[in-house]
mmCIF file of C-alpha atoms and ligand atoms in Angstrom:
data_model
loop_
_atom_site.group_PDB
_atom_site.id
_atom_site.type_symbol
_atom_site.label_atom_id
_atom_site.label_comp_id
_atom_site.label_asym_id
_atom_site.label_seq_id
_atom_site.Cartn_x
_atom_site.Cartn_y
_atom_site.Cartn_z
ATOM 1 C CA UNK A 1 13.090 -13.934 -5.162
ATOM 2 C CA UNK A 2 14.963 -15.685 -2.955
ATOM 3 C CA UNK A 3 13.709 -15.576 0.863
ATOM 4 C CA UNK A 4 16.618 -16.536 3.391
ATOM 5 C CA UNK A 5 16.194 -19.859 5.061
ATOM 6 C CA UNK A 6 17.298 -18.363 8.611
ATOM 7 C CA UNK A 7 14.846 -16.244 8.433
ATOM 8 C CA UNK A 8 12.234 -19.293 7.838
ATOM 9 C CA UNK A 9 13.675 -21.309 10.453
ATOM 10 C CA UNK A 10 13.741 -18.806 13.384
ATOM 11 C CA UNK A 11 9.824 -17.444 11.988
ATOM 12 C CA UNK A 12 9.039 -21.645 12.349
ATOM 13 C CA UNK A 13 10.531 -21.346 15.711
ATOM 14 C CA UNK A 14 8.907 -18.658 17.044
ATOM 15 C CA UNK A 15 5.314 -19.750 15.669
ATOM 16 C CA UNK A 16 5.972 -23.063 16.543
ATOM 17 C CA UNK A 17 5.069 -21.954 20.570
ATOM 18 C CA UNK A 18 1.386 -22.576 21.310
ATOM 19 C CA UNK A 19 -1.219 -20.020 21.654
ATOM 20 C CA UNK A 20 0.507 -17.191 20.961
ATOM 21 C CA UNK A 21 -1.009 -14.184 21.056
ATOM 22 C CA UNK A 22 -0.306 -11.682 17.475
ATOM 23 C CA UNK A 23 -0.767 -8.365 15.960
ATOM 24 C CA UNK A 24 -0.936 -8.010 12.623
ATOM 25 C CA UNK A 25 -0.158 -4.428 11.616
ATOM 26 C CA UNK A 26 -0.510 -2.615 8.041
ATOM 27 C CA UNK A 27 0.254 0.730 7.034
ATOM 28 C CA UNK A 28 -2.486 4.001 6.681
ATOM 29 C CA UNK A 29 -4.813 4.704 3.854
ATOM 30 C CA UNK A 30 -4.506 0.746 3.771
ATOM 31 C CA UNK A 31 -4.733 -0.511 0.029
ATOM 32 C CA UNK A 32 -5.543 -4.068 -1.404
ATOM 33 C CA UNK A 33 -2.385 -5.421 -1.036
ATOM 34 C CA UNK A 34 -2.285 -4.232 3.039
ATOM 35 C CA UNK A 35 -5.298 -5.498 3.640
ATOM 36 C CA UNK A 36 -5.160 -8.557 1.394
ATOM 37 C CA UNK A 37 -1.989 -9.737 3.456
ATOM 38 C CA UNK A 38 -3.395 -9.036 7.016
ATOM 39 C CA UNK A 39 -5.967 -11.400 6.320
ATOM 40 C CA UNK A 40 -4.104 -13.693 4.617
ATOM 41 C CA UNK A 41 -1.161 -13.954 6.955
ATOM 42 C CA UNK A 42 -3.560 -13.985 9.918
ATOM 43 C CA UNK A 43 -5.737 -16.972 8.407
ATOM 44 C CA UNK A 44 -2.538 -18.977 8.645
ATOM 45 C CA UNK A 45 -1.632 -17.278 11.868
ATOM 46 C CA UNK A 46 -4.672 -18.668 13.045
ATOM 47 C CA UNK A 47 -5.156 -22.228 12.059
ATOM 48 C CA UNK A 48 -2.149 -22.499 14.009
ATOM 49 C CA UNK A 49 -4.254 -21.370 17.094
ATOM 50 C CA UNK A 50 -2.162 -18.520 17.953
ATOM 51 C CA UNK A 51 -4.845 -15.475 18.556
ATOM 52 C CA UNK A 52 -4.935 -12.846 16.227
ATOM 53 C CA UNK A 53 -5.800 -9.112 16.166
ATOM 54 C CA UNK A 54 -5.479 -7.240 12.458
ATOM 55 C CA UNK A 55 -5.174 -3.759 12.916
ATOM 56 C CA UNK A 56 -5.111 -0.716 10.232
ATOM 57 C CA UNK A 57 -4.423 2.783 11.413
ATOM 58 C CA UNK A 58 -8.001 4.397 9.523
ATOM 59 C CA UNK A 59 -10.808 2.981 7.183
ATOM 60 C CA UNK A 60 -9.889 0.994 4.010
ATOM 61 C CA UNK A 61 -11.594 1.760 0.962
ATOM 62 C CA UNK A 62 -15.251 1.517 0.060
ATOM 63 C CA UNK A 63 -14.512 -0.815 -2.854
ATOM 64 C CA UNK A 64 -12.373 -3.342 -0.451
ATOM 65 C CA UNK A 65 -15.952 -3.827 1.595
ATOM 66 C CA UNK A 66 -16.369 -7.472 -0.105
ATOM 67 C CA UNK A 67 -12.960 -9.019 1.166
ATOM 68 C CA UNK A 68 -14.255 -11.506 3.221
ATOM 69 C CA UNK A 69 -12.247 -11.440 6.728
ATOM 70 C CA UNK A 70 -12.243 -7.257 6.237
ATOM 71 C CA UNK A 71 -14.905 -6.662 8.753
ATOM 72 C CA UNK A 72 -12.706 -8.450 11.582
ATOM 73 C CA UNK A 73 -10.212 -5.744 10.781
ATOM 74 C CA UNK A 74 -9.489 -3.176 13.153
ATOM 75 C CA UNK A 75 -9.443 0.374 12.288
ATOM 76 C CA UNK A 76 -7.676 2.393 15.441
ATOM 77 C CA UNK A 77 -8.896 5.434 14.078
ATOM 78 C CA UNK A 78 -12.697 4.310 15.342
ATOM 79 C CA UNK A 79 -11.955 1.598 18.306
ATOM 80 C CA UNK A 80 -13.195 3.203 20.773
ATOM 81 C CA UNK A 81 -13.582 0.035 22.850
ATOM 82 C CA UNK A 82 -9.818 0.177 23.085
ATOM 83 C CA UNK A 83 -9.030 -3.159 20.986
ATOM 84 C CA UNK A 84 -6.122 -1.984 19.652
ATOM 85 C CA UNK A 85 -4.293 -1.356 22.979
ATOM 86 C CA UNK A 86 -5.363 -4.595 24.679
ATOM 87 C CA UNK A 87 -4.233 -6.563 22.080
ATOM 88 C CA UNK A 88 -0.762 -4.606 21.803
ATOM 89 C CA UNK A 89 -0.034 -4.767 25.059
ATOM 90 C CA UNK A 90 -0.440 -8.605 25.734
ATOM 91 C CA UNK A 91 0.675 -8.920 22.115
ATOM 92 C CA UNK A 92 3.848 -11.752 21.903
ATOM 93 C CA UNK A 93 4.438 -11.340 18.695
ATOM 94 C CA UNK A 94 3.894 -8.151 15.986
ATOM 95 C CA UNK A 95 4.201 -8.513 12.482
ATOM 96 C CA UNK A 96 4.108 -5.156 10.795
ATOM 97 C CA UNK A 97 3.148 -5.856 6.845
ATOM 98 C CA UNK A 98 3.506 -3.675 3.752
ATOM 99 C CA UNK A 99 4.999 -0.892 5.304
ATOM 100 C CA UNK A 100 8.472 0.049 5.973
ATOM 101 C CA UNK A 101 8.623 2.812 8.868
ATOM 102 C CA UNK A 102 6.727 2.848 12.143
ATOM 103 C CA UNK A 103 5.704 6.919 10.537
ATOM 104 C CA UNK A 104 3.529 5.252 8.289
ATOM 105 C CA UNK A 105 1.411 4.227 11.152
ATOM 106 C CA UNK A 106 0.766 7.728 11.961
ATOM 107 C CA UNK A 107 -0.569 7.912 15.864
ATOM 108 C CA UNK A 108 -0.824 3.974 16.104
ATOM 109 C CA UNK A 109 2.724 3.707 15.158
ATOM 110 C CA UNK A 110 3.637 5.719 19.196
ATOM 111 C CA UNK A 111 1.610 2.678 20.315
ATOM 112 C CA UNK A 112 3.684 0.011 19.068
ATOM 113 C CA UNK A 113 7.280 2.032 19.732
ATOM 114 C CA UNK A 114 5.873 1.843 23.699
ATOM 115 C CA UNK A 115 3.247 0.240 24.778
ATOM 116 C CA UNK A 116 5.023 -3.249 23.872
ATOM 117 C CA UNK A 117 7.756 -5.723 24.441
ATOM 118 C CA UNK A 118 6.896 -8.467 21.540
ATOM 119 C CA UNK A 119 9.093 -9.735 19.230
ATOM 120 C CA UNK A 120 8.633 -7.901 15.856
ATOM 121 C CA UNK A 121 8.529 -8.858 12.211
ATOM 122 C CA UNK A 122 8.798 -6.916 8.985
ATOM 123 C CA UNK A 123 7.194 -8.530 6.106
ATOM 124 C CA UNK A 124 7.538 -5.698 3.338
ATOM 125 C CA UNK A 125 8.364 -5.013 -0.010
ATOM 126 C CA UNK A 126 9.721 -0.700 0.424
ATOM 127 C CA UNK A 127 12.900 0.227 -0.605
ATOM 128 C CA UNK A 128 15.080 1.360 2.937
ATOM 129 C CA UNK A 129 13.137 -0.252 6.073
ATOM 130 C CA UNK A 130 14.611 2.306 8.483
ATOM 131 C CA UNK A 131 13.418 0.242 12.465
ATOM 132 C CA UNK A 132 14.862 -2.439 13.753
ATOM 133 C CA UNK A 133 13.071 -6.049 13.937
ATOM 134 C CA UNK A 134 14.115 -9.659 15.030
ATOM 135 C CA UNK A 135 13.191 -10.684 11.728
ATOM 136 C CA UNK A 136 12.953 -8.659 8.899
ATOM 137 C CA UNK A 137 11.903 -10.257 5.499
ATOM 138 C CA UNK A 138 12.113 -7.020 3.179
ATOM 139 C CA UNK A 139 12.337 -7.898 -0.634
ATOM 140 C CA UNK A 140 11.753 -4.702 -2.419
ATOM 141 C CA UNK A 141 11.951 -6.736 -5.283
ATOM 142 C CA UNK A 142 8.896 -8.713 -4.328
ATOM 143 C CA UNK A 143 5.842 -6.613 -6.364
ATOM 144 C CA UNK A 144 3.638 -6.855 -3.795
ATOM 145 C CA UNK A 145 3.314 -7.784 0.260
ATOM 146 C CA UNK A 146 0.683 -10.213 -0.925
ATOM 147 C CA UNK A 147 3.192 -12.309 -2.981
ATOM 148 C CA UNK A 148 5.888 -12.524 -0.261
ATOM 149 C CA UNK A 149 3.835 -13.841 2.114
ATOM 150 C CA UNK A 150 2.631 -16.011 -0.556
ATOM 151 C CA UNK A 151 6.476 -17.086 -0.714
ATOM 152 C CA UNK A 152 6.688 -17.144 3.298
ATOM 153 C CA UNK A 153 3.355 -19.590 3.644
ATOM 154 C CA UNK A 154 5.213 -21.623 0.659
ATOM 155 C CA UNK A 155 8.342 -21.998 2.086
ATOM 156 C CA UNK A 156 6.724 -22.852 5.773
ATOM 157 C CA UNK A 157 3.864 -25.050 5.225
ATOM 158 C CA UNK A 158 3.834 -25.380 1.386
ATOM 159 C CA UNK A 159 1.580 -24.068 -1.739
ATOM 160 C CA UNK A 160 -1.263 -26.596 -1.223
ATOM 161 C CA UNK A 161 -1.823 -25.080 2.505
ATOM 162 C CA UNK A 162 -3.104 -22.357 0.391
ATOM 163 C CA UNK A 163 -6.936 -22.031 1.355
ATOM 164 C CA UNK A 164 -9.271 -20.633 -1.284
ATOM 165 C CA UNK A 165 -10.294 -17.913 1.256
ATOM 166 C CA UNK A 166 -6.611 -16.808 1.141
ATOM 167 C CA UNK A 167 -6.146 -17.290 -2.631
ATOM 168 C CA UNK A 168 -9.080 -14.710 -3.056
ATOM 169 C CA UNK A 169 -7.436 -11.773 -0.638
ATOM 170 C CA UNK A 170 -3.445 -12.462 -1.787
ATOM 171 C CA UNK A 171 -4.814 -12.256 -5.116
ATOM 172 C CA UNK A 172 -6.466 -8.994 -4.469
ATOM 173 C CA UNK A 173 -2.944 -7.700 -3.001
ATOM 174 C CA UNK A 174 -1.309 -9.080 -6.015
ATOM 175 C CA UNK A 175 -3.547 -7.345 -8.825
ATOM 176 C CA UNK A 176 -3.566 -4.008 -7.466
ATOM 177 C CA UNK A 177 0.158 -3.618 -6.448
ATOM 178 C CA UNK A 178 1.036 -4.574 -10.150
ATOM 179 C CA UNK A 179 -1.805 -2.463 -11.896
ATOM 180 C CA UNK A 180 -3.272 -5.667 -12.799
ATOM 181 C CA UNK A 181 -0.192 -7.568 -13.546
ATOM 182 C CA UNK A 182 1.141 -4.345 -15.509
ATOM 183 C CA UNK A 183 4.097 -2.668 -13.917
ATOM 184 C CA UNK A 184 8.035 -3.903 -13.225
ATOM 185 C CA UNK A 185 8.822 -6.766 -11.006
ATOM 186 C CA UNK A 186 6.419 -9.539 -12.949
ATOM 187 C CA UNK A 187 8.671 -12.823 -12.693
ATOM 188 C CA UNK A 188 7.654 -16.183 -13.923
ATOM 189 C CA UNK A 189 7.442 -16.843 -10.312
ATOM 190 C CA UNK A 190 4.806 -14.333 -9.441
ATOM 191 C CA UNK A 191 2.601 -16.346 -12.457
ATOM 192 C CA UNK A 192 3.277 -19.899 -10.969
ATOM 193 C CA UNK A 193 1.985 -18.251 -7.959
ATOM 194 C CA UNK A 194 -0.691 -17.396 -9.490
ATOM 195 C CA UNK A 195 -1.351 -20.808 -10.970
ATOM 196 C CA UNK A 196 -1.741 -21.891 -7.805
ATOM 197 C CA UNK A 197 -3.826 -19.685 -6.494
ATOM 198 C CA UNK A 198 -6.069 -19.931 -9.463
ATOM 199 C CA UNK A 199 -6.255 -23.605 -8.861
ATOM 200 C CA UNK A 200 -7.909 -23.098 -5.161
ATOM 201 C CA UNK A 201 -10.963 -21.933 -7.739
ATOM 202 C CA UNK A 202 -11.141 -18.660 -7.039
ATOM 203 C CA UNK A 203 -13.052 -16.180 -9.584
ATOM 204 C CA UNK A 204 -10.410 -14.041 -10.575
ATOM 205 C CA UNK A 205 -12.906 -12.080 -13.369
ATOM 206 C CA UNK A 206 -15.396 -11.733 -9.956
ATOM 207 C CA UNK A 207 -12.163 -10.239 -8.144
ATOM 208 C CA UNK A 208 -11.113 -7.988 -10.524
ATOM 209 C CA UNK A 209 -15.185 -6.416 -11.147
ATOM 210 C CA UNK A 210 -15.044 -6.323 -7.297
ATOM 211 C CA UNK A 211 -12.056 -4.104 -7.053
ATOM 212 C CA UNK A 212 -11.944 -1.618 -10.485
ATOM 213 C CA UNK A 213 -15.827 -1.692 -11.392
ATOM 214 C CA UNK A 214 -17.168 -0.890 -8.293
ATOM 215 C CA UNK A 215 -16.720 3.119 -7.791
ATOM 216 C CA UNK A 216 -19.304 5.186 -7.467
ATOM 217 C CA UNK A 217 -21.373 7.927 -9.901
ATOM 218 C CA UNK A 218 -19.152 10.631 -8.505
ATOM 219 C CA UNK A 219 -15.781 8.882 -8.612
ATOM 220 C CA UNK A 220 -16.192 9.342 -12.773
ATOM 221 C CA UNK A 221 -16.960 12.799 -12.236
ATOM 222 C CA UNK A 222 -14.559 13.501 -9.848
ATOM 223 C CA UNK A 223 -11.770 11.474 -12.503
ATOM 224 C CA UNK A 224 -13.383 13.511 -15.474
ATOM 225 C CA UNK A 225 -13.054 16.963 -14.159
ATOM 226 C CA UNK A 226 -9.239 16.169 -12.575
ATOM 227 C CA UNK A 227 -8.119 14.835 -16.308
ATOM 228 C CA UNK A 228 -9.507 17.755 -17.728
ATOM 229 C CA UNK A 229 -9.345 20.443 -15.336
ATOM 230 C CA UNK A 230 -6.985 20.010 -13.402
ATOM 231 C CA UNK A 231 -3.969 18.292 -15.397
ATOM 232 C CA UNK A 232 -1.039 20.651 -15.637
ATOM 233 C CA UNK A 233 1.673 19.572 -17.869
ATOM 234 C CA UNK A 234 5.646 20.658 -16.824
ATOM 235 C CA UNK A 235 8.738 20.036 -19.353
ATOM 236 C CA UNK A 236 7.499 19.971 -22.891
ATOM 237 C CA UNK A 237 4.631 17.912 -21.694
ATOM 238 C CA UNK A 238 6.340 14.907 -19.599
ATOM 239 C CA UNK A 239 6.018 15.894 -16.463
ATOM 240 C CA UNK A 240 2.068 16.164 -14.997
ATOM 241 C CA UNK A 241 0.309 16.910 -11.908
ATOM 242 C CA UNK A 242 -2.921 17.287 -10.683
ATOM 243 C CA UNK A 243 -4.625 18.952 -7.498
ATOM 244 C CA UNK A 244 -7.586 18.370 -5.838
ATOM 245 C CA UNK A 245 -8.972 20.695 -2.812
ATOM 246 C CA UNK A 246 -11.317 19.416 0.115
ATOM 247 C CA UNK A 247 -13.745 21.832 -1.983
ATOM 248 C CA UNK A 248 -13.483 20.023 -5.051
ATOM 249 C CA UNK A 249 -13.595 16.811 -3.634
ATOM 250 C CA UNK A 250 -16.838 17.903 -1.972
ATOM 251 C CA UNK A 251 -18.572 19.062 -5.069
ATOM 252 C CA UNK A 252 -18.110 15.071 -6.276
ATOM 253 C CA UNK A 253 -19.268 13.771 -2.971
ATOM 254 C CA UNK A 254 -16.094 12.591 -1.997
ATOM 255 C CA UNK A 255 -15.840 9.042 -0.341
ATOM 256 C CA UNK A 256 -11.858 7.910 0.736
ATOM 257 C CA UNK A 257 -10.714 5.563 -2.008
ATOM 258 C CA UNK A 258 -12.465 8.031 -4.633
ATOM 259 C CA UNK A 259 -8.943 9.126 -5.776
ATOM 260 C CA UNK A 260 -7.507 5.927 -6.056
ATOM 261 C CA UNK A 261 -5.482 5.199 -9.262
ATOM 262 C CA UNK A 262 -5.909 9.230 -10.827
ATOM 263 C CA UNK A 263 -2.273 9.415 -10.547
ATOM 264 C CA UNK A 264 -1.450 6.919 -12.788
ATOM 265 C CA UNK A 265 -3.414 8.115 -15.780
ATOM 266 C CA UNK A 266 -1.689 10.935 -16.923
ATOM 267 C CA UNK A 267 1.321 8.234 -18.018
ATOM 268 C CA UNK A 268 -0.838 6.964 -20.560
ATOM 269 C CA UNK A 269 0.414 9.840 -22.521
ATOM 270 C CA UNK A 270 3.211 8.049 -24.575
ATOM 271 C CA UNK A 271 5.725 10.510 -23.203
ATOM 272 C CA UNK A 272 5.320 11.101 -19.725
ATOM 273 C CA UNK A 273 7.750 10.171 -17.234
ATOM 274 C CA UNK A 274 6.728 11.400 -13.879
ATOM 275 C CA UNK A 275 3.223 12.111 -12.507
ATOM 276 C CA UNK A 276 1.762 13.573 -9.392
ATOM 277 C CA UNK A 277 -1.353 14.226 -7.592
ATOM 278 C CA UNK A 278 -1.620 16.500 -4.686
ATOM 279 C CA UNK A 279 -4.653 15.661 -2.152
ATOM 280 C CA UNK A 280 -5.811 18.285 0.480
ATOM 281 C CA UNK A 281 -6.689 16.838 3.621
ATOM 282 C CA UNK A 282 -7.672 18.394 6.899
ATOM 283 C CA UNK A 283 -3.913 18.888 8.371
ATOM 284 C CA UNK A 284 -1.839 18.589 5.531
ATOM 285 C CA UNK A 285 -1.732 17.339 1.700
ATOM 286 C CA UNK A 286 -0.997 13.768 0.320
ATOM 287 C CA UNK A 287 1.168 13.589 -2.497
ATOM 288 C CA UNK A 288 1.382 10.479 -4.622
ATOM 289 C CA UNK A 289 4.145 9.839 -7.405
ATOM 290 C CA UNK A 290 4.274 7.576 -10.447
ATOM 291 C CA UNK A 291 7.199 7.187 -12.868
ATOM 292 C CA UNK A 292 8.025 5.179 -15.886
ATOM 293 C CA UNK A 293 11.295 3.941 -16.429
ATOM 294 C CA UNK A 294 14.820 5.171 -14.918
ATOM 295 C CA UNK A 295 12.805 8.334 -13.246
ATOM 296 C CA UNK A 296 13.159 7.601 -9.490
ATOM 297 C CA UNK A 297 9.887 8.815 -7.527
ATOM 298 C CA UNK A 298 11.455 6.914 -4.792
ATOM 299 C CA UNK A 299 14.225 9.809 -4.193
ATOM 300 C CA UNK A 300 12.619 12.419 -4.971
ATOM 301 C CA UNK A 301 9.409 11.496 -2.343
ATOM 302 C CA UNK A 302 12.204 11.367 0.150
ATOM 303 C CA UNK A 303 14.249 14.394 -1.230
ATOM 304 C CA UNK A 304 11.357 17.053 -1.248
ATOM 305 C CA UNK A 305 8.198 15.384 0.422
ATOM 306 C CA UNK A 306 9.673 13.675 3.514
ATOM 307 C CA UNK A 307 7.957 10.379 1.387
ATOM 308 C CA UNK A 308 9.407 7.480 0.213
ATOM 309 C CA UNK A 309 8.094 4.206 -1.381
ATOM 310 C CA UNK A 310 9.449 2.490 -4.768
ATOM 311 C CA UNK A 311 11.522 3.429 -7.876
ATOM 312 C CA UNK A 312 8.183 4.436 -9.914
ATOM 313 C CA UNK A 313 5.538 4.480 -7.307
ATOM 314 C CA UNK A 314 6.236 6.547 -3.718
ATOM 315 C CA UNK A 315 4.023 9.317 -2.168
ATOM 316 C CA UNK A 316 4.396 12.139 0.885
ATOM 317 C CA UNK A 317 3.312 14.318 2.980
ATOM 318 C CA UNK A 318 3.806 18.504 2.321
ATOM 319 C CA UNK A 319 2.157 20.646 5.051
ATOM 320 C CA UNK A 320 2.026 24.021 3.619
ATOM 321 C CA UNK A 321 -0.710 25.417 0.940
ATOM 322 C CA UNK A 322 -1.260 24.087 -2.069
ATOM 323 C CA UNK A 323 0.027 26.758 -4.182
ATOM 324 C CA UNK A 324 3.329 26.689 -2.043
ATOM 325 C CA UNK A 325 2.854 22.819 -2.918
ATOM 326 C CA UNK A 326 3.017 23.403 -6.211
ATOM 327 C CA UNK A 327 6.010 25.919 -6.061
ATOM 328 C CA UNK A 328 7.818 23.043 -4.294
ATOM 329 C CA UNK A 329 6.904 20.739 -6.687
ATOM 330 C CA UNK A 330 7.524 22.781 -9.796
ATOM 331 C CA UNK A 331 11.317 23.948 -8.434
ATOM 332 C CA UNK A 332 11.684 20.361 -7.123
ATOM 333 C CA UNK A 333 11.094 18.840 -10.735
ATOM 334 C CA UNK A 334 13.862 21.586 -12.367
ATOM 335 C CA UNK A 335 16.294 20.540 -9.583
ATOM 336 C CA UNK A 336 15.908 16.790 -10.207
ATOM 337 C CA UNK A 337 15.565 17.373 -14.058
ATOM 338 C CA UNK A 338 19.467 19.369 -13.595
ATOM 339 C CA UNK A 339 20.915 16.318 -11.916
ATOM 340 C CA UNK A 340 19.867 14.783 -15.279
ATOM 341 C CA UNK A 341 17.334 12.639 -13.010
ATOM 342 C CA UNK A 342 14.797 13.407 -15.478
HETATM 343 P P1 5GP B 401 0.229 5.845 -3.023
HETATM 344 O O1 5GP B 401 0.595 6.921 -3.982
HETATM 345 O O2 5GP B 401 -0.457 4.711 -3.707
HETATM 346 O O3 5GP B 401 -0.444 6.333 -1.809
HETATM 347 O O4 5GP B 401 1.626 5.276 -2.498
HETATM 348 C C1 5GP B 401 2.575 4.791 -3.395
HETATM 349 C C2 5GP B 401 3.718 4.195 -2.616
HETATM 350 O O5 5GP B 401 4.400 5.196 -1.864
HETATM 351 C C3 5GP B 401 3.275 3.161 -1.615
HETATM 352 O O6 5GP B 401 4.145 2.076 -1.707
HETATM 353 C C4 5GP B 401 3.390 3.825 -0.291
HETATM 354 O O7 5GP B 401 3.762 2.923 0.694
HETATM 355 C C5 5GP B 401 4.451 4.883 -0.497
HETATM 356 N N1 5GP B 401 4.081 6.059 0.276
HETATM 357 C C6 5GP B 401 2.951 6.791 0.139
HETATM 358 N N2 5GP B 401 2.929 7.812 1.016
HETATM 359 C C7 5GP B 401 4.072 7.731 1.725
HETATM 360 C C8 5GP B 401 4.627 8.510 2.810
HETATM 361 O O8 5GP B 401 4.066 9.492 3.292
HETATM 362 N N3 5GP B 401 5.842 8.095 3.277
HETATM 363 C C9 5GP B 401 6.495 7.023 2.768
HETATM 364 N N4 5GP B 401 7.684 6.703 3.290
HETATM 365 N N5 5GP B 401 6.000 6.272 1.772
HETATM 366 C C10 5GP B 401 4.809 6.615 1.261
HETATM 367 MN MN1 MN B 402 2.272 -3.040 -1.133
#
């Protein structure tokens, strides 16, 4: 990955003013790898004694808890003492992290189109960025947010300004963007990377028990009955999705994070190419898309979900029912499957 030395230089110069004051931005339903960046990237913003406010649109998952830094996170959703807007509107600087679209901050995102005249940066790894910044680092080669600012605090101050304390939540960004070091984009970089965060001593076993072991009674259920219930199989068996209503979700005592990952079991099946998951929520239903391979999940997100994300991993929004979900999703997948897209 190569990160452009401009864009290095004029991110030195404009950190290199004293006490700057920063918001650090991630995207909604914030995952490991939003998270694990924020905190990160505002360590380092930090120790440079510029003042910095982390900021996620609604609640992280359950099983994130443990980061250490998460609890100096803000969640808009539930600042009622109005953090959020102070701290955007004497903000100098905004860095927006791990997501590509100021619509993937959902409410918070009108905040930051007007309440604000700072400089912004994009530091993101989704195909098509589609705002405008004064300095965009967007590598959608880079296989997680995590490891490009990894690459970013490299190329500015080194890799043995690396605390431990940042080792732990980049790694955490880093694991669960790749599946555990499983899916496309691992580079002998990303592993000497690694190496160096593993040598800051961090307990990557501890990490990963943190993260994947830690669901609750019902989450099993609630993955059990979805598998097994709910798995409907489209095109001779490679092509699956899955629903899940508020009603089901409430029979398993339902916590947000609970679904996390369902979508990417039915491609165990040797021949699967594309899988889906639809998600009822109060307004409107998530969908989330997986893909081995040439299948792009990327396009079709974009195409019939007004989603987006990467080649084999994207997701959307679709606000009618879920059986007029499914329709869509059923004539969608003949359509792409025509085009010889499938
Ligand atoms: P997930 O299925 O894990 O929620 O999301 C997979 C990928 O798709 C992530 O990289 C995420 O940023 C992207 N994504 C999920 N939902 C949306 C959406 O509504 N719009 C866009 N543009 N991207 C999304
Ligand atoms: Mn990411």
């Amino acid at each position: 990955m190569n990160i452009s030395q401009t864009n290095i230089d004029l991110l030195r110069e404009l950190l290199s003013k004293p006490s700057q004051k920063i918001v650090v931005l991630s995207h909604t339903n914030p995952d490991g790898d939003a998270v694990g960046s924020s905190i990160a990237w505002g360590e380092a913003l930090r120790r440079l004694g510029h003042t910095v406010t982390c900021v996620v649109p609604n609640k992280y998952p359950y099983y994130l808890d443990w980061m250490t830094g998460i609890s100096d996170v803000v969640i808009f959703k539930t600042d009622s003492e109005g953090r959020t807007a102070a701290a955007v509107a004497e903000a100098d600087v905004i860095f927006c992290l791990d997501f590509h679209s100021l619509s993937r901050l959902d409410a918070l995102g009108d905040m930051i189109a007007s309440n604000t005249t700072a400089k912004r940066v994009l530091i993101d790894h989704h195909l098509d960025p589609s705002e405008q910044f004064d300095i965009m680092f967007s590598h959608p080669e880079s296989s997680s947010t995590c490891y490009l600012v990894y690459k970013i605090i490299e190329a500015l101050w080194g890799a043995q300004s690396v605390s431990a304390s940042q080792a732990e939540v980049l790694y955490v960004g880093m694991m669960t963007d790749t599946g555990n070091f499983s899916f496309s984009n691992l580079t002998p970089e990303l592993y000497q990377s690694l190496a160096v965060l593993s040598s800051t001593g961090i307990n990557i076993p501890q990490i990963y028990n943190n993260v994947y072991n830690s669901f609750t009674e019902g989450r099993a259920r609630l993955f059990g009955y979805t598998i097994n219930r709910k798995m409907k199989l489209l095109r001779k068996g490679t092509v699956a999705y899955m629903s899940l209503t508020e009603e089901e979700m409430r029979r398993f005592w339902f916590q947000q994070g609970d679904s996390e990952g369902f979508v990417n079991y039915p491609l165990t099946i040797k021949k699967m190419r594309m899988s889906a998951i639809f998600i009822e929520h109060k307004d409107f239903i998530r969908i989330s898309l997986r893909s081995r391979g040439a299948v792009d999940v990327n396009t079709f997100a974009a195409r019939y979900f007004n989603g987006g994300g990467h080649h084999n991993a994207a997701g959307g929004k679709s606000f009618v029912s879920m059986a007029e979900t499914i329709a869509r999703f059923e004539a969608a997948v003949e359509e792409y499957a025509k085009e010889g897209l499938l």
